[in-house]
CSV table of C-alpha atoms in Angstrom, one decimal:
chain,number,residue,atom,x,y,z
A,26,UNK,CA,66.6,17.2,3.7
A,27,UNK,CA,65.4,17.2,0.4
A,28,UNK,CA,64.2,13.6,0.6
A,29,UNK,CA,62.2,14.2,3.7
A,30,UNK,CA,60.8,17.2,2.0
A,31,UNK,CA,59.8,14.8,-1.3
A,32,UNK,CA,58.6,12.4,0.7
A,33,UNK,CA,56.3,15.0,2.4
A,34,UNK,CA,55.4,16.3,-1.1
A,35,UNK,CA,54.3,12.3,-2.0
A,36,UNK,CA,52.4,11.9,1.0
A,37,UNK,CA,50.8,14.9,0.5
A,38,UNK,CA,50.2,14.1,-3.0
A,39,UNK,CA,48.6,10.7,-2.6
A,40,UNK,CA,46.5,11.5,0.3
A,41,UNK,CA,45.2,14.7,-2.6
A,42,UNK,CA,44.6,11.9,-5.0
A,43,UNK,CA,42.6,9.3,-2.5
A,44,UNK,CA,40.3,12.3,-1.6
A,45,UNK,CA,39.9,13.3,-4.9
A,46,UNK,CA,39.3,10.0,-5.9
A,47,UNK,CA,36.8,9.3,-2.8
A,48,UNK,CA,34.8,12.2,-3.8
A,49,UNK,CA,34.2,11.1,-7.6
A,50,UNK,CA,33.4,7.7,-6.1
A,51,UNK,CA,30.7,9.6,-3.9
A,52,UNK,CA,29.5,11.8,-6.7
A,53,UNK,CA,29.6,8.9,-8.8
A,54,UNK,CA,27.3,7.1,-6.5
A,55,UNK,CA,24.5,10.0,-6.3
A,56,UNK,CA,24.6,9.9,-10.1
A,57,UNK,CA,22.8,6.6,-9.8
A,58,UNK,CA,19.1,6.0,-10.0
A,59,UNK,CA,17.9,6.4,-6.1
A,60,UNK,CA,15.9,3.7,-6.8
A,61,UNK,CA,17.4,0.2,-7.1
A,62,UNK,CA,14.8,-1.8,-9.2
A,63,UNK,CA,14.0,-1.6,-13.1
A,64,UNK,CA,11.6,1.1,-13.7
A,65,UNK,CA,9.5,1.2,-16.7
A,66,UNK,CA,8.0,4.7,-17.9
A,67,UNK,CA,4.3,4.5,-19.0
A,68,UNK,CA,1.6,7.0,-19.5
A,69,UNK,CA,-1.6,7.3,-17.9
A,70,UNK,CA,-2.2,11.1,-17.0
A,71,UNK,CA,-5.3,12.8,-18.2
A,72,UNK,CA,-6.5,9.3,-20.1
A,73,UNK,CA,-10.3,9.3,-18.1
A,74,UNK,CA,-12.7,10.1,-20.9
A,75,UNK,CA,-16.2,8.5,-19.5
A,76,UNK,CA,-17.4,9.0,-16.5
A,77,UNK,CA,-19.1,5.7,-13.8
A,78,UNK,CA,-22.1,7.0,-11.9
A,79,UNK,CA,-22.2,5.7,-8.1
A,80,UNK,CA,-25.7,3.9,-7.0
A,81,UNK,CA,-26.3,4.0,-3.6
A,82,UNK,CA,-26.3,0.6,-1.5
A,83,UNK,CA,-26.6,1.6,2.3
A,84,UNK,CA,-26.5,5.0,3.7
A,85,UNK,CA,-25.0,5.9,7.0
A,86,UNK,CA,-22.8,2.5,8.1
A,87,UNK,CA,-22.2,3.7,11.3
A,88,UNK,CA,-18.0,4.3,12.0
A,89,UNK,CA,-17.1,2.6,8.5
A,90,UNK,CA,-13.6,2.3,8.1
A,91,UNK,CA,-12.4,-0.1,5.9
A,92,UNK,CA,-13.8,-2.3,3.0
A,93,UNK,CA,-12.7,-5.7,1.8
A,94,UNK,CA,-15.0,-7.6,-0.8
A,95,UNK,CA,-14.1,-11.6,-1.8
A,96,UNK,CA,-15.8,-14.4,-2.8
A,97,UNK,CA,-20.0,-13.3,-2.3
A,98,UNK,CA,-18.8,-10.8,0.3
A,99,UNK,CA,-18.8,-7.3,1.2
A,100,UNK,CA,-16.7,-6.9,4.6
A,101,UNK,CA,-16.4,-3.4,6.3
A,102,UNK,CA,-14.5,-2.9,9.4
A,103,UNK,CA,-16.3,-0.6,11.8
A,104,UNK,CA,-15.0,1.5,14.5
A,105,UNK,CA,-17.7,0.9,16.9
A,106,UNK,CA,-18.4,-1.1,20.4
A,107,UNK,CA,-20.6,-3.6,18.6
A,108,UNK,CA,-20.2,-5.6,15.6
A,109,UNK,CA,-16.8,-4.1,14.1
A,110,UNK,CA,-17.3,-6.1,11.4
A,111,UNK,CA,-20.0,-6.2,9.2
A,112,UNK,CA,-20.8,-8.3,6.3
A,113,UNK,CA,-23.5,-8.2,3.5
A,114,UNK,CA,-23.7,-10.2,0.3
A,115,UNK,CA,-23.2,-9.6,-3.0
A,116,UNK,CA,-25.9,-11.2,-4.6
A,117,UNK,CA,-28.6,-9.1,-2.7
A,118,UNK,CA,-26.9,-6.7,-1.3
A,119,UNK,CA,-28.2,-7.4,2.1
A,120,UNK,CA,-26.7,-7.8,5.5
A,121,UNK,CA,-26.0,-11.2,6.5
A,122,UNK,CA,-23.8,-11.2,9.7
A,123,UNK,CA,-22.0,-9.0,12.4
A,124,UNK,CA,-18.8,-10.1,14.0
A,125,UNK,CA,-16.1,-9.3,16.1
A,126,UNK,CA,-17.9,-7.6,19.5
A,127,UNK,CA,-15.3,-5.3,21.2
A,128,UNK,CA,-14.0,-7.2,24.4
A,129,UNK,CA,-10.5,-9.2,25.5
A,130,UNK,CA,-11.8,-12.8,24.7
A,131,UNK,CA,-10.3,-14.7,21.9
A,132,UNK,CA,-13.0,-14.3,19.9
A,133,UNK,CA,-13.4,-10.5,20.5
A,134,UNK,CA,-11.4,-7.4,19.3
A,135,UNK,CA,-10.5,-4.2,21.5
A,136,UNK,CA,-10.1,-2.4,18.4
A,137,UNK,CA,-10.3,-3.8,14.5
A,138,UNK,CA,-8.1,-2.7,12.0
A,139,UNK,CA,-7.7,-4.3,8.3
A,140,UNK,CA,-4.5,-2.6,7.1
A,141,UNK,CA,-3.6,-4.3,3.9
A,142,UNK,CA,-6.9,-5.9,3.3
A,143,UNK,CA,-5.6,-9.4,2.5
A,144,UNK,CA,-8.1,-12.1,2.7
A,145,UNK,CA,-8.2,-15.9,1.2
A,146,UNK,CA,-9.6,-19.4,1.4
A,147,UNK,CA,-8.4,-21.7,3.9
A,148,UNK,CA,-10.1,-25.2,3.5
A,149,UNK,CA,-12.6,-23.8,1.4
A,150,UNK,CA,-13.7,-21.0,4.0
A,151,UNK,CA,-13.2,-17.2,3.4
A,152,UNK,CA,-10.6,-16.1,6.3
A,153,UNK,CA,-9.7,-12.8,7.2
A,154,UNK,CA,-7.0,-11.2,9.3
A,155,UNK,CA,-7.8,-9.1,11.2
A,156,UNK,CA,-5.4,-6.7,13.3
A,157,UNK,CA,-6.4,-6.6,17.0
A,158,UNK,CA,-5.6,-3.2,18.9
A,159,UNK,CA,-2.7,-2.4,17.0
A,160,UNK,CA,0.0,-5.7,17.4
A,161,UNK,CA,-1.8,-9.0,17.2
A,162,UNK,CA,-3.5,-10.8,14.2
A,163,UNK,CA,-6.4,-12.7,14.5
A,164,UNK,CA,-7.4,-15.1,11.6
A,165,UNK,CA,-11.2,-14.5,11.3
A,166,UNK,CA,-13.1,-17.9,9.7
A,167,UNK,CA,-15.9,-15.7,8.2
A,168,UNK,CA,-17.5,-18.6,6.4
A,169,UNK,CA,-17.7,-20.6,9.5
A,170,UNK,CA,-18.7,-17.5,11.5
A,171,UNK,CA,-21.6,-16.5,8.8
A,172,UNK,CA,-22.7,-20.6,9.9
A,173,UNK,CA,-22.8,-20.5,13.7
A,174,UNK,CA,-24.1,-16.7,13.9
A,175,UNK,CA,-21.0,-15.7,15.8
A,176,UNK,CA,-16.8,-15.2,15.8
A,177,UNK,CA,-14.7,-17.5,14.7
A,178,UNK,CA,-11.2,-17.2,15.2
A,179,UNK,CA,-8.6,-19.9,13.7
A,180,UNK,CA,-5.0,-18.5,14.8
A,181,UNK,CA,-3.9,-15.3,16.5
A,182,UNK,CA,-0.2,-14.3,16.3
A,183,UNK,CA,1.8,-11.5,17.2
A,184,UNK,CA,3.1,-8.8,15.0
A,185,UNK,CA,4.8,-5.4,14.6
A,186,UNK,CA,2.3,-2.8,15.0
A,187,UNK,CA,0.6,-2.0,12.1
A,188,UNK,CA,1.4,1.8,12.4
A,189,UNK,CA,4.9,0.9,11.9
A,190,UNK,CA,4.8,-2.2,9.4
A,191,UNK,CA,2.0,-3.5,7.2
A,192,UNK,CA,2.1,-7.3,7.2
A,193,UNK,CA,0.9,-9.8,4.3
A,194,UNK,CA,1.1,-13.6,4.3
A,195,UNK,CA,3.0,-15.7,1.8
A,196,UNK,CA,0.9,-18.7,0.1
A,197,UNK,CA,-1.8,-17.0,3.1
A,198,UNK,CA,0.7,-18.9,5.2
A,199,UNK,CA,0.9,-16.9,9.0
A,200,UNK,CA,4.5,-18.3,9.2
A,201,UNK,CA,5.8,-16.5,6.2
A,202,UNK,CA,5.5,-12.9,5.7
A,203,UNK,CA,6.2,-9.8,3.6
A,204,UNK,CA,6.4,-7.1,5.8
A,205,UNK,CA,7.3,-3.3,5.0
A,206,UNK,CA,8.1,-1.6,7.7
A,207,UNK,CA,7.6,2.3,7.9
A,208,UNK,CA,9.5,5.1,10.3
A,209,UNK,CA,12.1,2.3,10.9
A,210,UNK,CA,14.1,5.6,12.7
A,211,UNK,CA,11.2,5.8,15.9
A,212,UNK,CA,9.2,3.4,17.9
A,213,UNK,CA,9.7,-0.2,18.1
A,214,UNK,CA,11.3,-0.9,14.9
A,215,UNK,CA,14.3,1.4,15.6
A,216,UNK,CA,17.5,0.0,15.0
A,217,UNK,CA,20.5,2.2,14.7
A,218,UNK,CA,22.2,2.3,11.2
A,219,UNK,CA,20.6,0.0,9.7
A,220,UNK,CA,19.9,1.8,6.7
A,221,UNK,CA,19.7,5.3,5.1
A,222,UNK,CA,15.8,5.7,4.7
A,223,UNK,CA,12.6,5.3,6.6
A,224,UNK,CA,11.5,1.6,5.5
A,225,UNK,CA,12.5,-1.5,5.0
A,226,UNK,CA,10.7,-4.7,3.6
A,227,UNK,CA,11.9,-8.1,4.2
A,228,UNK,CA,10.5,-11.5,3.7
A,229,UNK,CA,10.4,-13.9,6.4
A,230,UNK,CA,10.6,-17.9,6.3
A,231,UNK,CA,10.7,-20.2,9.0
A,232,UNK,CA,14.1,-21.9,9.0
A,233,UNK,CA,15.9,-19.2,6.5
A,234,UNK,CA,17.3,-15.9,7.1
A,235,UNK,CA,15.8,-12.7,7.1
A,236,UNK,CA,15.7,-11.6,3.2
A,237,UNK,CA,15.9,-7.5,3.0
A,238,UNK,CA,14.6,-6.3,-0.4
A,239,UNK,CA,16.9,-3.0,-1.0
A,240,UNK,CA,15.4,-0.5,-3.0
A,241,UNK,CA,16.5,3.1,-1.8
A,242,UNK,CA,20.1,4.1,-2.7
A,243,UNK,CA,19.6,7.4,-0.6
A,244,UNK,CA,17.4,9.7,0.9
A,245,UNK,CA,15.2,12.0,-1.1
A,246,UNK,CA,16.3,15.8,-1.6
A,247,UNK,CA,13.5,17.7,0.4
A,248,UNK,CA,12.4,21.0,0.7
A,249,UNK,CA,11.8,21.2,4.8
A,250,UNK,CA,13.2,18.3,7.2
A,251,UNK,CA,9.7,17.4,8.4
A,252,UNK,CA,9.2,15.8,4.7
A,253,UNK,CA,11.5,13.4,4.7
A,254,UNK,CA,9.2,10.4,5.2
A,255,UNK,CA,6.7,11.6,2.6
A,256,UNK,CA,8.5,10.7,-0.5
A,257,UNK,CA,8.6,7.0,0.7
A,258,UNK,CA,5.0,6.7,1.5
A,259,UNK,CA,2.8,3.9,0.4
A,260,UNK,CA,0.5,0.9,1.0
A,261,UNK,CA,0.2,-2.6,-0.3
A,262,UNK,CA,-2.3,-4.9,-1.4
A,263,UNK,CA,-1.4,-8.4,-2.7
A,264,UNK,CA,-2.9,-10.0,-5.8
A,265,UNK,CA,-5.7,-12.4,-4.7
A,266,UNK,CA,-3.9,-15.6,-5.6
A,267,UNK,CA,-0.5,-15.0,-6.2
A,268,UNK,CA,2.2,-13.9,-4.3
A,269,UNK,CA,2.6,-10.9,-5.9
A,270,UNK,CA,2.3,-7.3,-4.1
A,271,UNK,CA,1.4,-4.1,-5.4
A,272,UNK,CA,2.6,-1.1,-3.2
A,273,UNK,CA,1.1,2.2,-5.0
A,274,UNK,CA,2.6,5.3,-3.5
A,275,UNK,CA,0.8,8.0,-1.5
A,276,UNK,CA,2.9,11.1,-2.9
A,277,UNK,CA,4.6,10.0,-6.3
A,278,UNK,CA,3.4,9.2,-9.5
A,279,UNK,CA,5.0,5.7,-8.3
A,280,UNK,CA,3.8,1.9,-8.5
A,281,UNK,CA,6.2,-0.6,-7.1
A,282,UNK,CA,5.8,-4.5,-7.7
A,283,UNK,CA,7.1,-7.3,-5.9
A,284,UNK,CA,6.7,-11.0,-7.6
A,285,UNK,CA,8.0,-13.1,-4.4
A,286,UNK,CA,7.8,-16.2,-6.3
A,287,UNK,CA,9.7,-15.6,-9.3
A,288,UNK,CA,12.3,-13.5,-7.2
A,289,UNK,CA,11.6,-10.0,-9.3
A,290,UNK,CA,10.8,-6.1,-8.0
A,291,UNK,CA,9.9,-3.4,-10.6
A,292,UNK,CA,8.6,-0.4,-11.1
A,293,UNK,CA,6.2,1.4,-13.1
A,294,UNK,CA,6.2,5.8,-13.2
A,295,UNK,CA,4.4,8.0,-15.0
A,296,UNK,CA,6.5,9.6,-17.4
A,297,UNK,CA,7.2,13.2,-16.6
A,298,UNK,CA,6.6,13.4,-12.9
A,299,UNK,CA,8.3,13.5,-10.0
A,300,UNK,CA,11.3,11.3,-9.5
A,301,UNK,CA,13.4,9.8,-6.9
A,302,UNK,CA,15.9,11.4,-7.7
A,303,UNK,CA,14.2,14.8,-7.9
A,304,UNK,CA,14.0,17.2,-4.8
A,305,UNK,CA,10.8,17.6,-3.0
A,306,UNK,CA,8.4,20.3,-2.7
A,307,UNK,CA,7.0,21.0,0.0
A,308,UNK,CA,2.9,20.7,-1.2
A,309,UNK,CA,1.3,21.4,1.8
A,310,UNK,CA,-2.1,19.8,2.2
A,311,UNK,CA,-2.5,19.0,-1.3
A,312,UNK,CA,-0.5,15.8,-1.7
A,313,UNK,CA,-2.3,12.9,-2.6
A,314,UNK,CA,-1.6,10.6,-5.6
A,315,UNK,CA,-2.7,7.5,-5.4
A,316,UNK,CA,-5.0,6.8,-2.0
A,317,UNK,CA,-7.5,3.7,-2.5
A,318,UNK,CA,-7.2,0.4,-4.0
A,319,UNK,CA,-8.9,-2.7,-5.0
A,320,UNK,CA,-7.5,-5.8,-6.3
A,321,UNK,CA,-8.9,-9.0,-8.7
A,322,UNK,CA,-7.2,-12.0,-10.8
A,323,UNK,CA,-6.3,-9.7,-13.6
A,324,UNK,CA,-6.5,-6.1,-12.8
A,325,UNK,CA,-4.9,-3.5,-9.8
A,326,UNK,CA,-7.3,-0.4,-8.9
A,327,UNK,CA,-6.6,2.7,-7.6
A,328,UNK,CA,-8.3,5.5,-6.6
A,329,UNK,CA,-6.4,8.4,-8.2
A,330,UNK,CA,-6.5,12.3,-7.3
A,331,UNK,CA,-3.3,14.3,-9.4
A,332,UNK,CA,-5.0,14.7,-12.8
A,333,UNK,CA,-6.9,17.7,-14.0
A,334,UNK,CA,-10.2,16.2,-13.4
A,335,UNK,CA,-9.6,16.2,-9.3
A,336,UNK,CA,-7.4,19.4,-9.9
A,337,UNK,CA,-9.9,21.0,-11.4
A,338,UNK,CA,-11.9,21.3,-7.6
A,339,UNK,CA,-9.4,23.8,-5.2
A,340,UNK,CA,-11.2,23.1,-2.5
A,341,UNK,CA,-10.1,19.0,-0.9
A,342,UNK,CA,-13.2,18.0,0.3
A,343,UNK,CA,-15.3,18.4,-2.4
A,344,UNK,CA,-12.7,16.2,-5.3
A,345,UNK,CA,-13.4,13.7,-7.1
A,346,UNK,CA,-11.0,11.0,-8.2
A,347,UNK,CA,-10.4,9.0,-10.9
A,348,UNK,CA,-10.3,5.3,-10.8
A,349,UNK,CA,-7.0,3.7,-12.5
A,350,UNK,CA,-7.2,0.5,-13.7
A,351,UNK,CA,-3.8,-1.7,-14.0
A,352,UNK,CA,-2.8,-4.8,-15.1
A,353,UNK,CA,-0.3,-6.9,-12.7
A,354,UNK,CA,2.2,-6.6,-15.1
A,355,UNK,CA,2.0,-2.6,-14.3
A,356,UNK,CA,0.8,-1.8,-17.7
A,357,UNK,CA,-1.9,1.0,-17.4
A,358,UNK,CA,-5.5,-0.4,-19.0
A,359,UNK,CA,-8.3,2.3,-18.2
A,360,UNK,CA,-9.1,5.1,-16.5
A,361,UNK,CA,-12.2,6.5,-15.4
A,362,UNK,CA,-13.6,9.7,-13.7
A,363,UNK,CA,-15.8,8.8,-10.2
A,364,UNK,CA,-18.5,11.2,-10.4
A,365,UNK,CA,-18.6,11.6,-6.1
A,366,UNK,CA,-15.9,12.3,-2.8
A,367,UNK,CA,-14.9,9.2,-2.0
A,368,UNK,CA,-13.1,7.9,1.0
A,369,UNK,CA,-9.7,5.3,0.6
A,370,UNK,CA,-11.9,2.4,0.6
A,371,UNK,CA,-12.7,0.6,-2.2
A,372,UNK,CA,-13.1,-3.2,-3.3
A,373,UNK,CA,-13.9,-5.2,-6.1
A,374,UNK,CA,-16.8,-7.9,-6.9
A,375,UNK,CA,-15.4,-9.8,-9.6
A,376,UNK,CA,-17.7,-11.8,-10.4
A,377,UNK,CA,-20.8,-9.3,-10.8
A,378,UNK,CA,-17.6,-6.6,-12.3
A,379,UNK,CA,-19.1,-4.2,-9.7
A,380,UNK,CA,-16.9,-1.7,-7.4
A,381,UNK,CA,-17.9,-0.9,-4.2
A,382,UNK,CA,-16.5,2.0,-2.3
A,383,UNK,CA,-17.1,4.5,0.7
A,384,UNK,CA,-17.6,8.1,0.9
A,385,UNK,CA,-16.5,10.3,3.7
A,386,UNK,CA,-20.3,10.8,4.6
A,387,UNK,CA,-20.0,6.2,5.8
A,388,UNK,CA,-22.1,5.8,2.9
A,389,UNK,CA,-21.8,2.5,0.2
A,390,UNK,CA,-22.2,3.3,-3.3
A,391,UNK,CA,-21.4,0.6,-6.5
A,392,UNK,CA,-20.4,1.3,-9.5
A,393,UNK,CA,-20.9,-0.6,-12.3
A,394,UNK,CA,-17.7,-1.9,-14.7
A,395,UNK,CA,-19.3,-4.5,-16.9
A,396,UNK,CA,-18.6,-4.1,-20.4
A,397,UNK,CA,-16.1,-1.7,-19.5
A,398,UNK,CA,-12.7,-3.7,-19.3
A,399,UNK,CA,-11.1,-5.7,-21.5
């Protein structure tokens, strides 16, 4: 009797001690960073002390949406029947071409979408893809289409809609691709337990696995349910020459780096802000961090709206943002204050060292950064 009761007593004791020592593991485990990556801490809060004065270009581009500018060119996407594409040069400033009619031939778009704003040279022309009514990409030859006075597409491929995944090209290669995909608990790229947040980003090669990139331990602490996604919101835009993507976030103080060729993701965070590992408040229509962003060979913008100069205007649709200028190693060069609203669109001429941007109102200013960077 008394052994059966001591053996009770050990069982009971050790299944204490696995329990116990389950939950330390657990608590153990939230005790780590949420965020898997090295994460440096820098400082560029409140550094805008001269302001750049918008001159306006063209008024009133009918349905502008997007803006990409490379090489000579200004692109803009257009959400309109005709000519959803529209291309001017940078040299004059004058429109040189209109592109992609709306229509179901290879050559035509139902709807154009430019998502990550990735563009390159291809055999000396200036290609960009395009997103096609939501899941097809369609390389447009813009050099060859500026030549003939009409579209020219090279490849069209299929892809995961771009409302759920944001696609960009290795070595501007359509067979290999960095893809971060977004709300990976709904629509088409639901797959059950396959992780414990709402994106994913993998790199895909033809004749290797699937590589996932982990960088999310858990899910953030939030304030409501219905914020669960916003912590993890962002958008990317690759470096012009390297294979190296920037992916600023919409609603931290958060700028995330992947370098696909030398194997390396870290982070850069303003010290002092919100974290990771920090619970989330629910900020209701005032959320924006970082919302616009341009790219060249040395520098990252982004169009900037958490400081007290955009703070300083209560009312949304009246701020102005500041533009923050990075290097690709995430170290934080300059800041400036934009003296107007401006949209999320923005792109940079390096050669002239002019920004272009739109305002809510489809209207293209430039602003002038020469002299103004290191």
């Amino acid at each position: 009797m008394k052994r059966l009761i001591m053996k009770r007593i050990t069982k009971s004791s050790l299944a204490s001690v696995l329990i116990s020592l389950l939950l330390l593991l657990l608590i153990s485990c939230n005790k780590k960073p949420n965020l898997m990556v090295e994460v440096r801490e820098i400082d560029f809060l409140n550094k805008s002390e001269s302001m750049i004065e918008g001159r306006l270009v063209h008024s009133g581009i009918l349905g502008a949406e997007r803006i990409v500018v490379f090489d000579t060119l200004i692109m803009i996407t257009r959400n309109t029947p005709y000519c959803q594409l529209v291309v001017y040069s940078t040299n004059t400033l004058d429109s040189i071409g209109g592109f992609c009619t709306r229509g179901r031939a290879r050559n035509e778009f139902m709807r154009v979408y430019a998502p990550t704003v990735q563009v390159y040279y291809k055999n000396g022309h200036v290609v960009l893809p395009l997103v096609d009514y939501m899941s097809v990409i369609k390389e447009v030859d813009i050099t060859e289409s500026l030549r003939l006075s009409h579209t020219v597409v090279l490849n069209t491929i299929d892809c995961i809609p771009f409302v759920d995944a944001h696609t960009i090209f290795i070595d501007n290669d359509l067979d290999k691709r960095f893809i971060y995909e977004r709300d990976i608990f709904i629509g088409e790229n639901y797959v059950e337990n396959i992780t414990k947040v709402f994106v994913r980003y993998t790199v895909n090669k033809p004749g290797t696995k699937t590589k996932e990139i982990k960088l999310y331990r858990r899910l953030v602490e939030v304030s409501n349910k219905k914020l669960r996604r916003m912590p993890f919101g962002a958008y990317t835009i690759k470096h012009p020459q390297k294979n190296l993507i920037a992916h600023p976030y919409f609603h931290m103080d958060y700028i995330l780096f992947f370098d696909l060729d030398n194997d390396k993701t870290f982070a850069v965070h303003q010290q002092g802000s919100r974290t990771f590992d920090d619970r989330y408040e629910d900020p209701g229509n005032d959320y924006y961090h970082f919302y616009g962003r341009a790219n060249s060979s040395d520098y990252l913008f982004l169009l900037y709206e958490r400081g007290d100069y955009s703070l300083s205007e209560p009312d949304l649709k009246k701020r102005c943002p500041e533009l923050m200028v990075f290097d690709w190693d995430g170290n934080f060069i300059k800041s400036f204050k934009i003296d107007r609203v401006m949209s999320s669109n923005i792109g940079y001429d390096e050669k002239h060292k002019k920004l272009y941007g739109l305002t809510p109102t489809e209207d293209l200013y430039e602003f002038d950064l020469s002299g103004l960077l290191p």
